[in-house]
Short mmCIF file of C-alpha atoms in Angstrom, two decimals:
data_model
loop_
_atom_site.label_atom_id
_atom_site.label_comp_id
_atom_site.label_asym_id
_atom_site.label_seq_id
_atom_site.Cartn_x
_atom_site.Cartn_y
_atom_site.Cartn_z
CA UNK A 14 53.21 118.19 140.65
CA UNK A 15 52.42 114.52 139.96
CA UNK A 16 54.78 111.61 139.62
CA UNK A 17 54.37 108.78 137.46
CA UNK A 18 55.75 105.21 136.77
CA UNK A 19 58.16 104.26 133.75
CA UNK A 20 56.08 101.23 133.51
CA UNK A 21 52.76 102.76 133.32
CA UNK A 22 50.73 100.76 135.34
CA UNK A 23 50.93 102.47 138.71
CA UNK A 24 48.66 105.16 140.16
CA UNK A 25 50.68 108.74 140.00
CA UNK A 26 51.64 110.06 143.41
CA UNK A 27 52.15 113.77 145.45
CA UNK A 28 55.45 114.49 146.02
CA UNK A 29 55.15 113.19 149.87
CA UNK A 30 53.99 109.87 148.63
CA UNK A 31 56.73 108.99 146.08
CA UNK A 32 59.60 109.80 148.50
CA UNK A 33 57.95 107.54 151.13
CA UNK A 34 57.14 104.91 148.63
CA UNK A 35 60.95 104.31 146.21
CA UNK A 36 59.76 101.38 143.65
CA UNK A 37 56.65 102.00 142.06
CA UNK A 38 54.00 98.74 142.35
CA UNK A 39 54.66 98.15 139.03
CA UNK A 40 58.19 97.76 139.27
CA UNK A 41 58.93 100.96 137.78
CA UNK A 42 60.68 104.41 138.87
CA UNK A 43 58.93 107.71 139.86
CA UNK A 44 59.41 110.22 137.81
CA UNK A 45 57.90 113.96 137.08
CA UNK A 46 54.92 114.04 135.07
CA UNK A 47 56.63 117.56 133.62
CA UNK A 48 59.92 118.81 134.22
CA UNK A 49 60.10 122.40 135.42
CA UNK A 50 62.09 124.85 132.63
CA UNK A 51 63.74 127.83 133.41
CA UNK A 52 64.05 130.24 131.15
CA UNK A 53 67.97 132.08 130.49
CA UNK A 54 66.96 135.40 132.19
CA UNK A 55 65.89 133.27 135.16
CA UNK A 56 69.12 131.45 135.21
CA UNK A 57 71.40 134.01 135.29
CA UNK A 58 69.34 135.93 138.02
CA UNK A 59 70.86 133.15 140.27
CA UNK A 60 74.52 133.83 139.48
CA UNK A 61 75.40 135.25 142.89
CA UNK A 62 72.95 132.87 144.87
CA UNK A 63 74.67 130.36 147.58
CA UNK A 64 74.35 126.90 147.20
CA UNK A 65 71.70 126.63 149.62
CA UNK A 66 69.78 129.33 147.93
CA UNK A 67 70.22 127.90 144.22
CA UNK A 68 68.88 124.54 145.71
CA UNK A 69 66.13 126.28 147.54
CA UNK A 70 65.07 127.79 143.53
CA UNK A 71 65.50 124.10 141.71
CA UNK A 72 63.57 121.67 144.21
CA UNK A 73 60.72 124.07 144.85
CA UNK A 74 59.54 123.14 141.62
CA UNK A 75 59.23 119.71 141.84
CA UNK A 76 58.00 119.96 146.02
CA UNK A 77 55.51 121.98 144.64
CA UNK A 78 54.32 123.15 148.20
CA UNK A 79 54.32 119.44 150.07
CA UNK A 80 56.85 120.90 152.19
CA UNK A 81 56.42 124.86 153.11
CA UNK A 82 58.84 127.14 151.93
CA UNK A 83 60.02 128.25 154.82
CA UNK A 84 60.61 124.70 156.14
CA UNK A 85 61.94 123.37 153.20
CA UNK A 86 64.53 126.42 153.46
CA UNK A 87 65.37 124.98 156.54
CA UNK A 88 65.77 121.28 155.61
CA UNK A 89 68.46 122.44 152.86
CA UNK A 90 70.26 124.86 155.05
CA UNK A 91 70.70 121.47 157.60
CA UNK A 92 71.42 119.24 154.90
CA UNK A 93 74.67 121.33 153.97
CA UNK A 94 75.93 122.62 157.53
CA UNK A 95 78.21 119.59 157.63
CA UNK A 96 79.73 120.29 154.77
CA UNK A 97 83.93 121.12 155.13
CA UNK A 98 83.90 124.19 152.34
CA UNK A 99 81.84 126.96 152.47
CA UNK A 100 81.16 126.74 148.49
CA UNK A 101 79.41 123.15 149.51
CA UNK A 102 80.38 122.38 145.52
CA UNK A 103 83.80 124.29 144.82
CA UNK A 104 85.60 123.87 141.29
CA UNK A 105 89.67 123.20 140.86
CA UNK A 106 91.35 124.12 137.66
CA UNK A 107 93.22 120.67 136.35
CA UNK A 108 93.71 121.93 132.62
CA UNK A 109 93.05 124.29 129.71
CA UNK A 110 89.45 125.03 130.08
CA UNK A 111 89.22 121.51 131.86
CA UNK A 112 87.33 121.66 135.72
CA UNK A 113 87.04 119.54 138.02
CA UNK A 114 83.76 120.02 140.74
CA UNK A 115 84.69 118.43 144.09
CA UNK A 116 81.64 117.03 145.34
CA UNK A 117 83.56 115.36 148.40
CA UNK A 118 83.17 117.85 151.04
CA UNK A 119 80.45 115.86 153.19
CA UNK A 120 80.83 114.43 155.83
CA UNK A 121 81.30 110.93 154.40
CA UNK A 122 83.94 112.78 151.36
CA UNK A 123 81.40 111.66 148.39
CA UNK A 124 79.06 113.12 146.31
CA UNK A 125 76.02 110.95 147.47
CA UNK A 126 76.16 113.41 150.60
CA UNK A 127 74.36 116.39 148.67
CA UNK A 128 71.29 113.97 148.00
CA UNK A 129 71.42 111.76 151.05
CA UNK A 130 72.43 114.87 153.90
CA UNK A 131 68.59 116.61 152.47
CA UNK A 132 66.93 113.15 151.98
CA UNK A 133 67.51 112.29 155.82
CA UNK A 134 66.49 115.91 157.09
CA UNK A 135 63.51 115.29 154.41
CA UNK A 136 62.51 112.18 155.67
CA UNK A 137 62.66 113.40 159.32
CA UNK A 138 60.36 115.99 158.54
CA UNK A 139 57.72 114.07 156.68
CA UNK A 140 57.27 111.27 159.33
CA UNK A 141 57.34 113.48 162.12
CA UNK A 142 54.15 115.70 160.34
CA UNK A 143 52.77 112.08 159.68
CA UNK A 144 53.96 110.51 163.21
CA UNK A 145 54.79 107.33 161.40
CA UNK A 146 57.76 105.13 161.83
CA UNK A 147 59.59 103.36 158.41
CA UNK A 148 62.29 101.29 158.27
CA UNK A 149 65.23 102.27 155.31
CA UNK A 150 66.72 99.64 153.15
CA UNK A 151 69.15 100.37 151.26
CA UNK A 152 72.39 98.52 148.49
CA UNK A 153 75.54 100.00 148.58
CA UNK A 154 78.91 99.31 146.25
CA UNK A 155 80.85 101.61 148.37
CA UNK A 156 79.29 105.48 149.06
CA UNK A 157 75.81 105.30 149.35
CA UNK A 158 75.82 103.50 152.49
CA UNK A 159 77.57 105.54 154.35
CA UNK A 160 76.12 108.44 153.02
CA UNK A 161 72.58 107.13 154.18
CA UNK A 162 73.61 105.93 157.46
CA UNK A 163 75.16 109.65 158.54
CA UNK A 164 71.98 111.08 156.97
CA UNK A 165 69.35 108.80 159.32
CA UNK A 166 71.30 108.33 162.08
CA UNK A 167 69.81 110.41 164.02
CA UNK A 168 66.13 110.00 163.17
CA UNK A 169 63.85 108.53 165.62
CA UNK A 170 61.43 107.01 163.35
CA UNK A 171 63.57 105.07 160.78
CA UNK A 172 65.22 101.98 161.60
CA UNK A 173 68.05 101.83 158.62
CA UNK A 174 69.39 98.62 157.43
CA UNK A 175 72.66 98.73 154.41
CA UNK A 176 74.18 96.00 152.56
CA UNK A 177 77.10 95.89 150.99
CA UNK A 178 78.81 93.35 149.29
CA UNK A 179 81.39 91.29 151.69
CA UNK A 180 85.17 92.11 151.24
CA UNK A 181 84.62 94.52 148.13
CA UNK A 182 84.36 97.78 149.19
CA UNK A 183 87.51 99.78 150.37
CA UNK A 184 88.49 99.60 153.85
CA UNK A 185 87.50 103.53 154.61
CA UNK A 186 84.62 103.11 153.10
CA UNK A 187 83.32 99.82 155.27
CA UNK A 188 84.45 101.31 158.23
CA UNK A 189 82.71 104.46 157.41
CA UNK A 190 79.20 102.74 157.70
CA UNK A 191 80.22 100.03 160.39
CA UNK A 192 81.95 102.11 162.97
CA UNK A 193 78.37 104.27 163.42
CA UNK A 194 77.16 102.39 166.70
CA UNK A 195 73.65 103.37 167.44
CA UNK A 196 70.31 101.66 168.21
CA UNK A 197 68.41 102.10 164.85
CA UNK A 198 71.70 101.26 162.53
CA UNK A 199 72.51 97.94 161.29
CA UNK A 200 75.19 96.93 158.13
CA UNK A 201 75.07 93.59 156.39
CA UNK A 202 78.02 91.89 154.42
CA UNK A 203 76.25 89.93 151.90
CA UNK A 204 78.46 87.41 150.70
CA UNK A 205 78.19 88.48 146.86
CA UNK A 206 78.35 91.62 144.73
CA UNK A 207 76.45 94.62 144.60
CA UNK A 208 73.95 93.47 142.11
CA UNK A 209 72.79 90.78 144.90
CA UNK A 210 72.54 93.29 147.10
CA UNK A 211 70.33 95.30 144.91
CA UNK A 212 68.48 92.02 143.85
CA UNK A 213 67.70 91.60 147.82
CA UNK A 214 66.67 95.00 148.16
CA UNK A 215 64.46 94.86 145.47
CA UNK A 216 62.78 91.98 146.39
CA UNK A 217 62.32 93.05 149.80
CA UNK A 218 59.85 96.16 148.04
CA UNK A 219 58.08 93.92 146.10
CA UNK A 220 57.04 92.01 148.93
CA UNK A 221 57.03 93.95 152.69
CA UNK A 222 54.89 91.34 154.43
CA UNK A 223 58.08 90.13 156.57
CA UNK A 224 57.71 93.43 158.41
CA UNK A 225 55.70 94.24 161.40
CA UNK A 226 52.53 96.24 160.94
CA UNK A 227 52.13 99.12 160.18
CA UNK A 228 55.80 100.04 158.91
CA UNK A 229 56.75 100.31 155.20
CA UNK A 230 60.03 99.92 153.37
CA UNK A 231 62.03 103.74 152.49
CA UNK A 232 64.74 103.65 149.99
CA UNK A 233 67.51 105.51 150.33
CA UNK A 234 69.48 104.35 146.79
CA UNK A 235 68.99 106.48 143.37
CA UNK A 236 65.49 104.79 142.97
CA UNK A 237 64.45 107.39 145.69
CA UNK A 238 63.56 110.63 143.45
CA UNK A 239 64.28 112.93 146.09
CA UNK A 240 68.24 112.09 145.51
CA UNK A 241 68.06 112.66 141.81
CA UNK A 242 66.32 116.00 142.55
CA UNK A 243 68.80 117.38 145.10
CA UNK A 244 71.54 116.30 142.84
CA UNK A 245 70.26 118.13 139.20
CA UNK A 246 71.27 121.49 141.93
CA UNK A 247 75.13 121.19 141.38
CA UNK A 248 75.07 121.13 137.71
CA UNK A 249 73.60 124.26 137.63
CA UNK A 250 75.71 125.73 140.32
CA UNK A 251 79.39 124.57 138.29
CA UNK A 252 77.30 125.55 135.15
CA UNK A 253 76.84 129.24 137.24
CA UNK A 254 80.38 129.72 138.46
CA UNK A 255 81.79 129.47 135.01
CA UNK A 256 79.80 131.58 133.42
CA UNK A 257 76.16 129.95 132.18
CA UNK A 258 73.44 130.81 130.83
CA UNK A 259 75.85 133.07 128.60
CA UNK A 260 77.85 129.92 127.19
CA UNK A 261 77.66 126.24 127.65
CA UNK A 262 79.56 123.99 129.79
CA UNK A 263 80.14 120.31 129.09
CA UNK A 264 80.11 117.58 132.43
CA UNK A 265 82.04 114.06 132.70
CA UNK A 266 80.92 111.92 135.12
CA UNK A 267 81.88 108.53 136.53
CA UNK A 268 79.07 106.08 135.90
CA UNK A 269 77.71 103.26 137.83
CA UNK A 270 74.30 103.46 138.66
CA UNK A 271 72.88 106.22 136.34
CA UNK A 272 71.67 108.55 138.88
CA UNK A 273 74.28 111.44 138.96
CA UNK A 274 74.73 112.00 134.53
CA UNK A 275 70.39 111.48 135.05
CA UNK A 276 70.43 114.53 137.29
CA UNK A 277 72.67 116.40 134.64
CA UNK A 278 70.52 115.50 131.67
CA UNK A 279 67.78 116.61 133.64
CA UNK A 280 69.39 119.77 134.56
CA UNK A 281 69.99 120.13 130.62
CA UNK A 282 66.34 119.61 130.30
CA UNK A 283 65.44 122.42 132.67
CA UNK A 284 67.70 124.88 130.58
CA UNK A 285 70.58 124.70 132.04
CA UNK A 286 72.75 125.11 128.34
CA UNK A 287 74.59 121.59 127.93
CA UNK A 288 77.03 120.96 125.39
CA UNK A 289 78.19 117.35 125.98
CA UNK A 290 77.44 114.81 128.72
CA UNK A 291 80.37 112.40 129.20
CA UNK A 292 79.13 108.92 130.70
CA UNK A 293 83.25 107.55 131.94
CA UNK A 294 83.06 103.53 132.53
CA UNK A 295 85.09 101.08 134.38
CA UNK A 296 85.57 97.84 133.18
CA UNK A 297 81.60 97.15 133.41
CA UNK A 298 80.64 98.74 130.92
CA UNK A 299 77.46 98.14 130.01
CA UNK A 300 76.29 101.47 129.49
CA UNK A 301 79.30 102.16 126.84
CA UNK A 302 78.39 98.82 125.13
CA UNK A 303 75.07 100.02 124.92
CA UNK A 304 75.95 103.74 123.57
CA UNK A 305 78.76 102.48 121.07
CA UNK A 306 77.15 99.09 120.00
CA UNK A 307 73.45 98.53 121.18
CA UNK A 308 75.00 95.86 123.12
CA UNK A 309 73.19 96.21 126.98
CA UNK A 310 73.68 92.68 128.18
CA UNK A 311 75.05 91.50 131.30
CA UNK A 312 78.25 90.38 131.57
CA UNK A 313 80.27 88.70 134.56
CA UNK A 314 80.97 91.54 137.34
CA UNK A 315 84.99 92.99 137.27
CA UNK A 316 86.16 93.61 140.83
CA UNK A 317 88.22 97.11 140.12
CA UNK A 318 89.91 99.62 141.79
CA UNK A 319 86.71 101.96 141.60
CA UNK A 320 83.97 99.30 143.33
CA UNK A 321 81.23 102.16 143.82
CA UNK A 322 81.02 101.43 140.04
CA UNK A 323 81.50 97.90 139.89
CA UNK A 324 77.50 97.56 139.00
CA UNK A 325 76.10 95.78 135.94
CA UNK A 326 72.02 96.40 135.98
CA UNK A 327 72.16 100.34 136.41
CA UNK A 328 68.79 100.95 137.51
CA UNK A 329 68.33 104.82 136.97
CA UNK A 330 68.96 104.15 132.85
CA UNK A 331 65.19 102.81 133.02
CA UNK A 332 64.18 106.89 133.76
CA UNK A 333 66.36 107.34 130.78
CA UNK A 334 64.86 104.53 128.78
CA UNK A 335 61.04 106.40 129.74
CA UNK A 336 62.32 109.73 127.43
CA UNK A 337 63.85 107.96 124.65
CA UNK A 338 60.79 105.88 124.28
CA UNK A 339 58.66 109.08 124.59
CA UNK A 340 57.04 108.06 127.69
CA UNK A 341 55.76 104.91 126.79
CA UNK A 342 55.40 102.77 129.18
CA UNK A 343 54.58 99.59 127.88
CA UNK A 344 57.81 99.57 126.13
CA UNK A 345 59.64 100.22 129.13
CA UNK A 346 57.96 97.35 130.38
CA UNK A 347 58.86 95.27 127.79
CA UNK A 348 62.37 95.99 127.52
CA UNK A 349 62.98 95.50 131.49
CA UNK A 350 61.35 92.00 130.93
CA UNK A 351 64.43 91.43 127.81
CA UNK A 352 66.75 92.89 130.30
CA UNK A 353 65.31 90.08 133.24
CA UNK A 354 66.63 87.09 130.54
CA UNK A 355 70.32 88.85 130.63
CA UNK A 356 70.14 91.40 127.14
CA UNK A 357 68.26 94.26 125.44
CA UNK A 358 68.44 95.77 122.35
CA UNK A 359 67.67 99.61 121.99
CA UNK A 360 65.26 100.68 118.53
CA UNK A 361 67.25 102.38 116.66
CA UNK A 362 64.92 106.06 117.12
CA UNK A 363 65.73 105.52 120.54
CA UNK A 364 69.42 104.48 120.06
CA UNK A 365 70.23 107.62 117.79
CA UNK A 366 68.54 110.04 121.01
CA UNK A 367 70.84 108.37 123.44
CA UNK A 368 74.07 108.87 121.26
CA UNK A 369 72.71 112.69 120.14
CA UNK A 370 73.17 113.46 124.38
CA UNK A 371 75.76 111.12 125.54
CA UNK A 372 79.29 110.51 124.78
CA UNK A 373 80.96 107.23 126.63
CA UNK A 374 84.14 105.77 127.49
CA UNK A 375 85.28 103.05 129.24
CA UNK A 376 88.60 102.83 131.36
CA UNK A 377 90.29 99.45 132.69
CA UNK A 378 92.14 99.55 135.77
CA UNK A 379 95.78 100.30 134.32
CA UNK A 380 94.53 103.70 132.46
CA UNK A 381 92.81 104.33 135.49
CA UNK A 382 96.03 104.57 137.92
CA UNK A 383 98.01 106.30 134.55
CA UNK A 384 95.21 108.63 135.07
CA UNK A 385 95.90 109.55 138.40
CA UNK A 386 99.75 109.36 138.06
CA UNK A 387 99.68 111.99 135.12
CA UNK A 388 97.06 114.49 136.68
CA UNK A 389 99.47 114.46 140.20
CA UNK A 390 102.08 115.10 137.97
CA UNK A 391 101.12 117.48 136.28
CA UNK A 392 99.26 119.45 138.44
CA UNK A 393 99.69 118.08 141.64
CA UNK A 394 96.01 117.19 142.04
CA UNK A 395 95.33 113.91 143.62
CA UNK A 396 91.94 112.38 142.31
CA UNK A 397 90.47 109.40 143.36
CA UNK A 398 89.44 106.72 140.43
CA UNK A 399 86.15 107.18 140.08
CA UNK A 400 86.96 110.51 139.39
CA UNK A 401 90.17 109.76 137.54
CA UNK A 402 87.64 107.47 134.84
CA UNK A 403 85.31 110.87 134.58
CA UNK A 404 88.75 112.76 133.80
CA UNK A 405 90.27 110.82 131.38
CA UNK A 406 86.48 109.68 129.48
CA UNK A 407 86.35 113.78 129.31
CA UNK A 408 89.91 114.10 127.07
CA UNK A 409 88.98 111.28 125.37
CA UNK A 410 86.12 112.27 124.24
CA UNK A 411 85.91 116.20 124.44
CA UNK A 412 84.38 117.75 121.02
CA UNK A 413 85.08 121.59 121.66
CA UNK A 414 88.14 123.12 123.44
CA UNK A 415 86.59 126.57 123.80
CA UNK A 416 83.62 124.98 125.79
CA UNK A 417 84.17 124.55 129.51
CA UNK A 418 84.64 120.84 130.64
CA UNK A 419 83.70 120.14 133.89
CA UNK A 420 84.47 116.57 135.37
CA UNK A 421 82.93 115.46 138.74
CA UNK A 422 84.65 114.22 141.54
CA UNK A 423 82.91 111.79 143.38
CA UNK A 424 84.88 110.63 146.34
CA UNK A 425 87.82 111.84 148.26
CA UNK A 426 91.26 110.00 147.92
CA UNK A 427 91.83 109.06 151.05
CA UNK A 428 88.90 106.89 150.72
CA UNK A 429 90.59 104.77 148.10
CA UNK A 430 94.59 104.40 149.69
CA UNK A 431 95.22 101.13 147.57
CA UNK A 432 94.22 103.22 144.15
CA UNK A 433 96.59 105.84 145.06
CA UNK A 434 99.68 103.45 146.06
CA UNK A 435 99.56 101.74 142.95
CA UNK A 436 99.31 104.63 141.10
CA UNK A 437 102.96 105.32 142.33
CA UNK A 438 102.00 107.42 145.30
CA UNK A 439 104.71 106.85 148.07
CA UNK A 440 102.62 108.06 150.67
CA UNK A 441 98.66 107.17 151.61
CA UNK A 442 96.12 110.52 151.24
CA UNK A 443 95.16 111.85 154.25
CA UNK A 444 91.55 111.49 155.72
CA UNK A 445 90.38 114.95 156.76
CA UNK A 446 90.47 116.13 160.65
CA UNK A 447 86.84 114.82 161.59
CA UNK A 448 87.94 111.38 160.38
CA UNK A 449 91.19 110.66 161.71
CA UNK A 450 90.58 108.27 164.09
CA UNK A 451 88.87 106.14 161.99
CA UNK A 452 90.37 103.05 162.05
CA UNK A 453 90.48 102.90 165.58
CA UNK A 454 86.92 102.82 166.06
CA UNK A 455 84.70 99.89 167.17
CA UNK A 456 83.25 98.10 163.64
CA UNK A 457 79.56 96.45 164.14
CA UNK A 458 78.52 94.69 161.03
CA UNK A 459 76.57 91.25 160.48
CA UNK A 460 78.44 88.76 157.53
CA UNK A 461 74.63 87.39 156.14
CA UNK A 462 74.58 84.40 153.03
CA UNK A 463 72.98 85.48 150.04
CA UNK A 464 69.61 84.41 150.92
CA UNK A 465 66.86 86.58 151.33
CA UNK A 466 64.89 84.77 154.36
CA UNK A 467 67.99 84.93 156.00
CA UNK A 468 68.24 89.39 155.67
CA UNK A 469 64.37 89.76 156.13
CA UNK A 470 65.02 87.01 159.32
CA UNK A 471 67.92 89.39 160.42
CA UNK A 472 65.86 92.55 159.97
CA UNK A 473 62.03 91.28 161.57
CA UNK A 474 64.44 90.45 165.08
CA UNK A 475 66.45 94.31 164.96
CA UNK A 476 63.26 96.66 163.84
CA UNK A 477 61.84 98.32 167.09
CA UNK A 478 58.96 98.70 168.32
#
């Protein structure tokens, strides 16, 4: 299988290639140049698979043989060891035909574990068959950083270097990526938001010449196909457990960066029967502006209580862009430059596609802790509110009754204490066991202005040799 820009103008690559490479030279994303499809038999000849065997059946498709099966067996049964519940993905009744899929059970409680616990085992694997050393760069608003930190940490041949924006991510969360104290680790506050920490990042790809010889940038955020491939998996295994192919489920999902609702429209793609795809916004809403009124322009950033969504240029909607404008990619091209002067306006072909798969909602902070208030009392379910958005954008929105909703829950509680006291909880969720002593652990991070020289500076004098 080949992968191919959504710009156009870059040469396709194997699947080795495109997970070592992240932006495409063009500026574009990789994506498939065909989507595996699975026919209904197929699917329900999986119903009693584990989740390691399910994933084994949906990424061979799109490894197509760069990794052998046997190894690649191996790489997914590593990736999930870590994780706290033996059903890696387990589903939680919160109301009449109404699901929620706990993807917190990693060992960083978030759902960017199930791409970024294979991606590091992945990674490992490919530079150790190519003995070649890379250095990871990665943006985080909150999970991913984390996420990619526990997944490297332990790999000889990346050096792995996070920013996240200064003072606005959670507490648990910061400390979750800063307390890691090893050699080839390093976190930087970047005094702004997460969009200048993704502007840095991106830079830094379109130009590696600050970096010694011989090593290449890695990235580790949703731009990295590998992540959207191990996360399609969990669709279909919530899809499984309540009884697909036979009848369709429906997902919600919190929305920030695009990447998770792309795996499930991909899944939906590959035949996994789809109903409804929720897309559940905080106050930056650019993706519901752009659903409900055509309106994708950047607005000033909202600090809320669910940061890991507190992003305004979601990068993975430019894979989505790529299949509403039938692959073209000179349109892409032309709508990213629009989108570089602050707007862009969908056609209206391409407009009508978007609304036929996606519903949207958008949730301000106050229906977001009445959110979590009314699910713990009425179920006694404590959600975090990312999760608590995906929730109540799912009621909001939900067409059909009879079809199962399913609403993913990104992040544990505990890593989002303030949420859950001003949502009237008396008492702070717990962290689980392996956590505990969390806050008592030595923090090493680097507060950096928001000026690139001064990140690459910070990064040529920590890479080793």
């Amino acid at each position: 299988m080949k992968y191919i820009s959504t710009r156009g103008q870059a040469p396709a690559l194997s699947f080795e290639d495109v997970v070592l490479t992240g932006l495409a030279p063009d500026g574009g994303l990789y994506v498939p140049e065909t989507l595996p499809h699975f026919s209904q038999e197929e699917i329900a000849s999986w119903s009693a698979l584990s989740y390691e065997e399910l994933a084994f059946k949906i990424m061979a498709p799109f490894v197509d043989g760069a990794v052998p099966d046997a190894e690649l067996k191996t790489i997914i049964a590593e990736s999930y060891s870590k994780f706290r519940h033996q059903a890696i993905a387990p589903l939680v009744q919160t109301g009449h035909n109404e699901w929620v899929l706990e993807l917190f059970q990693g060992p960083t409680l978030a759902f960017k574990d199930f791409a970024l616990q294979f991606l590091g085992h992945l990674l490992d694997h490919l530079l150790e068959k190519r003995n070649q050393k890379v250095v990871v760069m990665g943006a985080t608003s909150g999970d991913t950083g984390s996420a990619a930190i526990e997944g490297c940490r332990n790999c000889d041949n990346i050096d792995t270097f996070i920013l996240h924006p200064h003072n606005r991510v959670s507490d648990v969360q910061r400390r979750q990526m800063t307390t890691v104290i090893a050699d080839n680790v390093h976190n930087i506050a970047l005094e702004g938001n997460f969009d200048d920490c993704q502007n840095m990042v991106k830079a830094s790809f379109g130009d590696q010449s600050f970096l010694p010889e011989g090593r290449q940038l890695v990235a580790v955020n949703s731009i990295n196909w590998a992540r959207i491939m191990a996360q399609i998996v969990y669709y279909f295994y919530a899809g499984l457990a309540l009884g697909s192919p036979a009848r369709p489920v429906s997902f919600s999902v919190p929305t920030g960066n695009f990447g998770d609702i792309f795996a499930g429209y991909l899944a939906k793609r590959m035949g996994l029967p789809i109903d409804q795809l929720v897309i559940g916004t905080n106050s930056n809403d650019i993706l519901h502006r752009c659903l409900s009124d055509n309106d994708h322009s950047k607005h000033q950033l909202v600090h809320t209580l669910s940061p890991s969504m507190d992003i305004m240029v979601s990068s993975n909607f430019e894979r989505m862009l790529f299949d509403l404008y039938d692959r073209d990619g000179d349109a892409i091209r032309n709508l990213m430059e629009d989108f570089k002067s602050g707007s862009m306006n969908l056609d209206e072909s391409a407009l009508s596609k978007a609304r036929e798969l996606f519903s949207s909602y958008k949730l301000d902070d106050d229906e977001t802790l009445a959110t979590i208030n009314e699910l713990f009392e009425t179920c006694e379910y404590l959600v975090d509110p990312h999760t608590a958005i995906g929730i109540r954008a799912a009621r909001a929105t939900r067409r059909r009754q009879d079809i199962p909703m399913i609403c993913l829950a990104t992040a544990h509680p505990a890593k989002f204490p303030e949420a859950v006291r001003k949502a009237g909880q008396e008492t702070d969720p717990q962290l689980p066991h392996h956590m505990n002593d969390l806050f008592e652990r030595e923090e090493r991070f680097e507060v950096l202005p928001q000026d690139l020289s001064a990140v690459q500076s910070f990064m040529q004098q920590r890479i080793r040799s």
